[in-house]
């Protein structure tokens, strides 16, 4: 009963462990990469939340998770990552704290997409980041926070959650966290 979101976080953990000097079995990483790639929907050109052909559940957050997971596993410029990045550029968010796809959350997606596009770099980063930064900074509250997530399932996490994700999304070019360094 796996999903791409959890797999992406696990690959982030494994990459962090490897960066800290722990032995990470390559077959574990290879199996995770295989799972991520099986979640790529070639008809739509992006990643889906779960391998379930009856309900594809694609959204910007899953595109970002898929791209970032592959990058953290050493596959920065795979065909799947580039296709999903092209999909992201063709399907921008409709506005601050807005979403259009089922089960989509704005801030979770913004965080993953920023980190993902930074990993791809080049045109992807140059086209994606300035618009993201302008949107986030224009919507920052006077106290430095950002509003709560609009998605009903996420409102309980509050402004600390959304603010943390915005700060991490905006800080991608600073490479403050070693796990996100190219």
PDB file of C-alpha atoms in Angstrom:
ATOM      1  CA  UNK A   1       0.000   0.000   0.000  1.00  0.00           C
ATOM      2  CA  UNK A   2       2.872   2.344  -0.860  1.00  0.00           C
ATOM      3  CA  UNK A   3       2.651   5.868  -2.260  1.00  0.00           C
ATOM      4  CA  UNK A   4       5.029   8.271  -3.961  1.00  0.00           C
ATOM      5  CA  UNK A   5       4.944  10.866  -1.196  1.00  0.00           C
ATOM      6  CA  UNK A   6       6.225   8.496   1.495  1.00  0.00           C
ATOM      7  CA  UNK A   7       8.752   6.961  -0.892  1.00  0.00           C
ATOM      8  CA  UNK A   8      10.078  10.436  -1.702  1.00  0.00           C
ATOM      9  CA  UNK A   9      10.582  11.233   1.991  1.00  0.00           C
ATOM     10  CA  UNK A  10      12.302   7.875   2.519  1.00  0.00           C
ATOM     11  CA  UNK A  11      14.709   8.552  -0.347  1.00  0.00           C
ATOM     12  CA  UNK A  12      15.433  11.938   1.227  1.00  0.00           C
ATOM     13  CA  UNK A  13      16.235  10.168   4.503  1.00  0.00           C
ATOM     14  CA  UNK A  14      18.459   7.599   2.758  1.00  0.00           C
ATOM     15  CA  UNK A  15      20.345  10.362   0.928  1.00  0.00           C
ATOM     16  CA  UNK A  16      20.829  12.235   4.220  1.00  0.00           C
ATOM     17  CA  UNK A  17      22.089   9.067   5.875  1.00  0.00           C
ATOM     18  CA  UNK A  18      24.507   8.460   3.017  1.00  0.00           C
ATOM     19  CA  UNK A  19      25.722  12.087   3.217  1.00  0.00           C
ATOM     20  CA  UNK A  20      26.370  11.533   6.944  1.00  0.00           C
ATOM     21  CA  UNK A  21      28.577   8.525   6.193  1.00  0.00           C
ATOM     22  CA  UNK A  22      26.148   5.660   6.815  1.00  0.00           C
ATOM     23  CA  UNK A  23      26.171   2.683   4.488  1.00  0.00           C
ATOM     24  CA  UNK A  24      23.017   2.677   2.390  1.00  0.00           C
ATOM     25  CA  UNK A  25      22.448  -0.534   0.415  1.00  0.00           C
ATOM     26  CA  UNK A  26      22.305   0.222  -3.299  1.00  0.00           C
ATOM     27  CA  UNK A  27      19.606  -2.413  -3.835  1.00  0.00           C
ATOM     28  CA  UNK A  28      17.340  -0.469  -1.434  1.00  0.00           C
ATOM     29  CA  UNK A  29      17.849   2.732  -3.417  1.00  0.00           C
ATOM     30  CA  UNK A  30      17.422   0.867  -6.715  1.00  0.00           C
ATOM     31  CA  UNK A  31      14.116  -0.617  -5.524  1.00  0.00           C
ATOM     32  CA  UNK A  32      12.888   2.842  -4.504  1.00  0.00           C
ATOM     33  CA  UNK A  33      13.927   4.299  -7.868  1.00  0.00           C
ATOM     34  CA  UNK A  34      12.007   1.508  -9.564  1.00  0.00           C
ATOM     35  CA  UNK A  35       8.912   2.355  -7.544  1.00  0.00           C
ATOM     36  CA  UNK A  36       9.211   6.073  -8.344  1.00  0.00           C
ATOM     37  CA  UNK A  37       9.535   5.322 -12.050  1.00  0.00           C
ATOM     38  CA  UNK A  38       6.531   2.974 -11.956  1.00  0.00           C
ATOM     39  CA  UNK A  39       4.535   5.935 -10.679  1.00  0.00           C
ATOM     40  CA  UNK A  40       5.336   7.910 -13.811  1.00  0.00           C
ATOM     41  CA  UNK A  41       2.273   8.221 -16.028  1.00  0.00           C
ATOM     42  CA  UNK A  42       3.644   8.418 -19.562  1.00  0.00           C
ATOM     43  CA  UNK A  43       0.217   9.336 -21.009  1.00  0.00           C
ATOM     44  CA  UNK A  44       0.031  12.448 -18.834  1.00  0.00           C
ATOM     45  CA  UNK A  45       3.770  13.117 -18.658  1.00  0.00           C
ATOM     46  CA  UNK A  46       4.011  13.338 -14.884  1.00  0.00           C
ATOM     47  CA  UNK A  47       4.043  11.329 -11.673  1.00  0.00           C
ATOM     48  CA  UNK A  48       0.984  10.035  -9.866  1.00  0.00           C
ATOM     49  CA  UNK A  49       0.469   9.599  -6.148  1.00  0.00           C
ATOM     50  CA  UNK A  50       0.048   5.851  -6.276  1.00  0.00           C
ATOM     51  CA  UNK A  51       0.210   3.006  -8.734  1.00  0.00           C
ATOM     52  CA  UNK A  52      -3.508   2.742  -9.338  1.00  0.00           C
ATOM     53  CA  UNK A  53      -4.666   2.852 -12.934  1.00  0.00           C
ATOM     54  CA  UNK A  54      -8.289   3.434 -11.942  1.00  0.00           C
ATOM     55  CA  UNK A  55      -7.541   6.747 -10.205  1.00  0.00           C
ATOM     56  CA  UNK A  56      -4.299   8.391 -11.390  1.00  0.00           C
ATOM     57  CA  UNK A  57      -4.268  11.263  -8.815  1.00  0.00           C
ATOM     58  CA  UNK A  58      -1.753  13.517 -10.494  1.00  0.00           C
ATOM     59  CA  UNK A  59      -0.899  16.956  -9.152  1.00  0.00           C
ATOM     60  CA  UNK A  60       1.975  19.403  -8.918  1.00  0.00           C
ATOM     61  CA  UNK A  61       3.157  18.099  -5.564  1.00  0.00           C
ATOM     62  CA  UNK A  62       3.562  14.568  -6.906  1.00  0.00           C
ATOM     63  CA  UNK A  63       5.411  15.892  -9.954  1.00  0.00           C
ATOM     64  CA  UNK A  64       7.821  17.648  -7.591  1.00  0.00           C
ATOM     65  CA  UNK A  65       8.183  14.603  -5.340  1.00  0.00           C
ATOM     66  CA  UNK A  66       8.957  12.360  -8.314  1.00  0.00           C
ATOM     67  CA  UNK A  67      11.567  14.714  -9.755  1.00  0.00           C
ATOM     68  CA  UNK A  68      13.200  15.329  -6.372  1.00  0.00           C
ATOM     69  CA  UNK A  69      13.211  11.647  -5.429  1.00  0.00           C
ATOM     70  CA  UNK A  70      15.006  10.745  -8.654  1.00  0.00           C
ATOM     71  CA  UNK A  71      17.499  13.588  -8.161  1.00  0.00           C
ATOM     72  CA  UNK A  72      18.276  12.500  -4.599  1.00  0.00           C
ATOM     73  CA  UNK A  73      18.848   8.989  -5.910  1.00  0.00           C
ATOM     74  CA  UNK A  74      21.333  10.247  -8.508  1.00  0.00           C
ATOM     75  CA  UNK A  75      19.019  10.383 -11.531  1.00  0.00           C
ATOM     76  CA  UNK A  76      18.853  14.165 -11.927  1.00  0.00           C
ATOM     77  CA  UNK A  77      18.076  14.320 -15.603  1.00  0.00           C
ATOM     78  CA  UNK A  78      16.128  11.145 -16.295  1.00  0.00           C
ATOM     79  CA  UNK A  79      13.512  11.246 -19.041  1.00  0.00           C
ATOM     80  CA  UNK A  80      10.777  10.988 -16.398  1.00  0.00           C
ATOM     81  CA  UNK A  81      12.138  13.936 -14.396  1.00  0.00           C
ATOM     82  CA  UNK A  82      12.434  16.157 -17.460  1.00  0.00           C
ATOM     83  CA  UNK A  83       8.941  15.230 -18.672  1.00  0.00           C
ATOM     84  CA  UNK A  84       7.434  15.975 -15.256  1.00  0.00           C
ATOM     85  CA  UNK A  85       9.295  19.310 -15.146  1.00  0.00           C
ATOM     86  CA  UNK A  86       7.880  20.184 -18.568  1.00  0.00           C
ATOM     87  CA  UNK A  87       4.445  19.246 -17.220  1.00  0.00           C
ATOM     88  CA  UNK A  88       4.968  21.524 -14.200  1.00  0.00           C
ATOM     89  CA  UNK A  89       5.884  24.460 -16.410  1.00  0.00           C
ATOM     90  CA  UNK A  90       2.808  23.820 -18.565  1.00  0.00           C
ATOM     91  CA  UNK A  91       0.558  23.529 -15.481  1.00  0.00           C
ATOM     92  CA  UNK A  92       1.464  26.353 -13.095  1.00  0.00           C
ATOM     93  CA  UNK A  93      -0.515  26.983  -9.933  1.00  0.00           C
ATOM     94  CA  UNK A  94      -3.582  29.148 -10.644  1.00  0.00           C
ATOM     95  CA  UNK A  95      -2.598  31.566  -7.856  1.00  0.00           C
ATOM     96  CA  UNK A  96      -1.378  31.779  -4.301  1.00  0.00           C
ATOM     97  CA  UNK A  97      -2.770  29.022  -2.064  1.00  0.00           C
ATOM     98  CA  UNK A  98      -4.908  27.750  -4.965  1.00  0.00           C
ATOM     99  CA  UNK A  99      -4.969  24.354  -6.592  1.00  0.00           C
ATOM    100  CA  UNK A 100      -6.862  22.601  -9.361  1.00  0.00           C
ATOM    101  CA  UNK A 101      -6.219  18.888  -8.982  1.00  0.00           C
ATOM    102  CA  UNK A 102      -7.898  16.430  -6.640  1.00  0.00           C
ATOM    103  CA  UNK A 103      -6.018  15.883  -3.378  1.00  0.00           C
ATOM    104  CA  UNK A 104      -3.622  18.707  -4.188  1.00  0.00           C
ATOM    105  CA  UNK A 105      -2.139  20.906  -1.503  1.00  0.00           C
ATOM    106  CA  UNK A 106      -0.478  24.187  -2.309  1.00  0.00           C
ATOM    107  CA  UNK A 107       2.385  24.517   0.162  1.00  0.00           C
ATOM    108  CA  UNK A 108       3.482  20.866   0.109  1.00  0.00           C
ATOM    109  CA  UNK A 109       3.588  21.097  -3.672  1.00  0.00           C
ATOM    110  CA  UNK A 110       5.427  24.424  -3.707  1.00  0.00           C
ATOM    111  CA  UNK A 111       8.118  23.006  -1.409  1.00  0.00           C
ATOM    112  CA  UNK A 112       8.707  19.885  -3.503  1.00  0.00           C
ATOM    113  CA  UNK A 113       8.475  21.674  -6.852  1.00  0.00           C
ATOM    114  CA  UNK A 114      10.991  24.315  -5.790  1.00  0.00           C
ATOM    115  CA  UNK A 115      13.498  21.720  -4.615  1.00  0.00           C
ATOM    116  CA  UNK A 116      12.857  19.591  -7.728  1.00  0.00           C
ATOM    117  CA  UNK A 117      13.279  22.408 -10.225  1.00  0.00           C
ATOM    118  CA  UNK A 118      16.420  23.551  -8.421  1.00  0.00           C
ATOM    119  CA  UNK A 119      17.872  20.065  -8.829  1.00  0.00           C
ATOM    120  CA  UNK A 120      17.146  20.145 -12.558  1.00  0.00           C
ATOM    121  CA  UNK A 121      18.586  23.647 -12.852  1.00  0.00           C
ATOM    122  CA  UNK A 122      19.001  25.465 -16.144  1.00  0.00           C
ATOM    123  CA  UNK A 123      15.859  26.558 -17.950  1.00  0.00           C
ATOM    124  CA  UNK A 124      13.604  24.713 -15.530  1.00  0.00           C
ATOM    125  CA  UNK A 125      14.885  26.663 -12.548  1.00  0.00           C
ATOM    126  CA  UNK A 126      15.114  29.954 -14.451  1.00  0.00           C
ATOM    127  CA  UNK A 127      11.493  29.728 -15.551  1.00  0.00           C
ATOM    128  CA  UNK A 128      10.010  28.296 -12.357  1.00  0.00           C
ATOM    129  CA  UNK A 129      11.669  30.074  -9.446  1.00  0.00           C
ATOM    130  CA  UNK A 130      11.206  33.796 -10.181  1.00  0.00           C
ATOM    131  CA  UNK A 131       7.432  33.406 -10.486  1.00  0.00           C
ATOM    132  CA  UNK A 132       7.306  31.295  -7.320  1.00  0.00           C
ATOM    133  CA  UNK A 133       9.428  33.743  -5.332  1.00  0.00           C
ATOM    134  CA  UNK A 134       7.372  36.736  -6.486  1.00  0.00           C
ATOM    135  CA  UNK A 135       4.104  34.988  -5.620  1.00  0.00           C
ATOM    136  CA  UNK A 136       5.231  33.862  -2.178  1.00  0.00           C
ATOM    137  CA  UNK A 137       6.820  37.159  -1.212  1.00  0.00           C
ATOM    138  CA  UNK A 138       3.775  39.137  -2.394  1.00  0.00           C
ATOM    139  CA  UNK A 139       1.573  36.999  -0.134  1.00  0.00           C
ATOM    140  CA  UNK A 140       3.713  36.933   2.999  1.00  0.00           C
ATOM    141  CA  UNK A 141       1.943  38.337   6.046  1.00  0.00           C
ATOM    142  CA  UNK A 142       3.295  41.338   7.957  1.00  0.00           C
ATOM    143  CA  UNK A 143       4.425  39.050  10.807  1.00  0.00           C
ATOM    144  CA  UNK A 144       6.546  36.995   8.359  1.00  0.00           C
ATOM    145  CA  UNK A 145       4.168  34.048   8.156  1.00  0.00           C
ATOM    146  CA  UNK A 146       2.060  32.701   5.321  1.00  0.00           C
ATOM    147  CA  UNK A 147      -1.624  31.811   5.534  1.00  0.00           C
ATOM    148  CA  UNK A 148      -2.834  28.346   6.390  1.00  0.00           C
ATOM    149  CA  UNK A 149      -3.395  25.819   3.627  1.00  0.00           C
ATOM    150  CA  UNK A 150      -6.819  26.158   1.999  1.00  0.00           C
ATOM    151  CA  UNK A 151      -7.197  22.427   1.394  1.00  0.00           C
ATOM    152  CA  UNK A 152      -9.560  21.298   4.208  1.00  0.00           C
ATOM    153  CA  UNK A 153      -7.479  18.219   5.030  1.00  0.00           C
ATOM    154  CA  UNK A 154      -4.438  20.411   5.705  1.00  0.00           C
ATOM    155  CA  UNK A 155      -5.786  23.410   7.643  1.00  0.00           C
ATOM    156  CA  UNK A 156      -5.097  21.746  10.993  1.00  0.00           C
ATOM    157  CA  UNK A 157      -1.344  22.143  10.452  1.00  0.00           C
ATOM    158  CA  UNK A 158      -1.611  25.929  10.644  1.00  0.00           C
ATOM    159  CA  UNK A 159       0.732  28.745   9.747  1.00  0.00           C
ATOM    160  CA  UNK A 160       3.889  27.215  11.216  1.00  0.00           C
ATOM    161  CA  UNK A 161       3.665  24.388   8.680  1.00  0.00           C
ATOM    162  CA  UNK A 162       2.981  26.633   5.686  1.00  0.00           C
ATOM    163  CA  UNK A 163       5.625  29.144   6.738  1.00  0.00           C
ATOM    164  CA  UNK A 164       8.260  26.426   7.116  1.00  0.00           C
ATOM    165  CA  UNK A 165       7.465  25.065   3.651  1.00  0.00           C
ATOM    166  CA  UNK A 166       7.626  28.547   2.103  1.00  0.00           C
ATOM    167  CA  UNK A 167      10.979  29.295   3.751  1.00  0.00           C
ATOM    168  CA  UNK A 168      12.385  25.974   2.498  1.00  0.00           C
ATOM    169  CA  UNK A 169      10.980  26.597  -0.990  1.00  0.00           C
ATOM    170  CA  UNK A 170      12.509  30.069  -1.136  1.00  0.00           C
ATOM    171  CA  UNK A 171      15.854  28.894   0.258  1.00  0.00           C
ATOM    172  CA  UNK A 172      16.546  26.279  -2.434  1.00  0.00           C
ATOM    173  CA  UNK A 173      19.182  28.399  -4.223  1.00  0.00           C
ATOM    174  CA  UNK A 174      21.044  28.912  -0.939  1.00  0.00           C
ATOM    175  CA  UNK A 175      21.629  25.149  -0.539  1.00  0.00           C
ATOM    176  CA  UNK A 176      21.453  25.442   3.255  1.00  0.00           C
ATOM    177  CA  UNK A 177      20.555  21.791   3.728  1.00  0.00           C
ATOM    178  CA  UNK A 178      23.218  19.395   2.408  1.00  0.00           C
ATOM    179  CA  UNK A 179      20.589  16.934   1.189  1.00  0.00           C
ATOM    180  CA  UNK A 180      19.424  19.479  -1.389  1.00  0.00           C
ATOM    181  CA  UNK A 181      22.850  20.379  -2.736  1.00  0.00           C
ATOM    182  CA  UNK A 182      23.322  19.431  -6.367  1.00  0.00           C
TER     183      UNK A 182
END
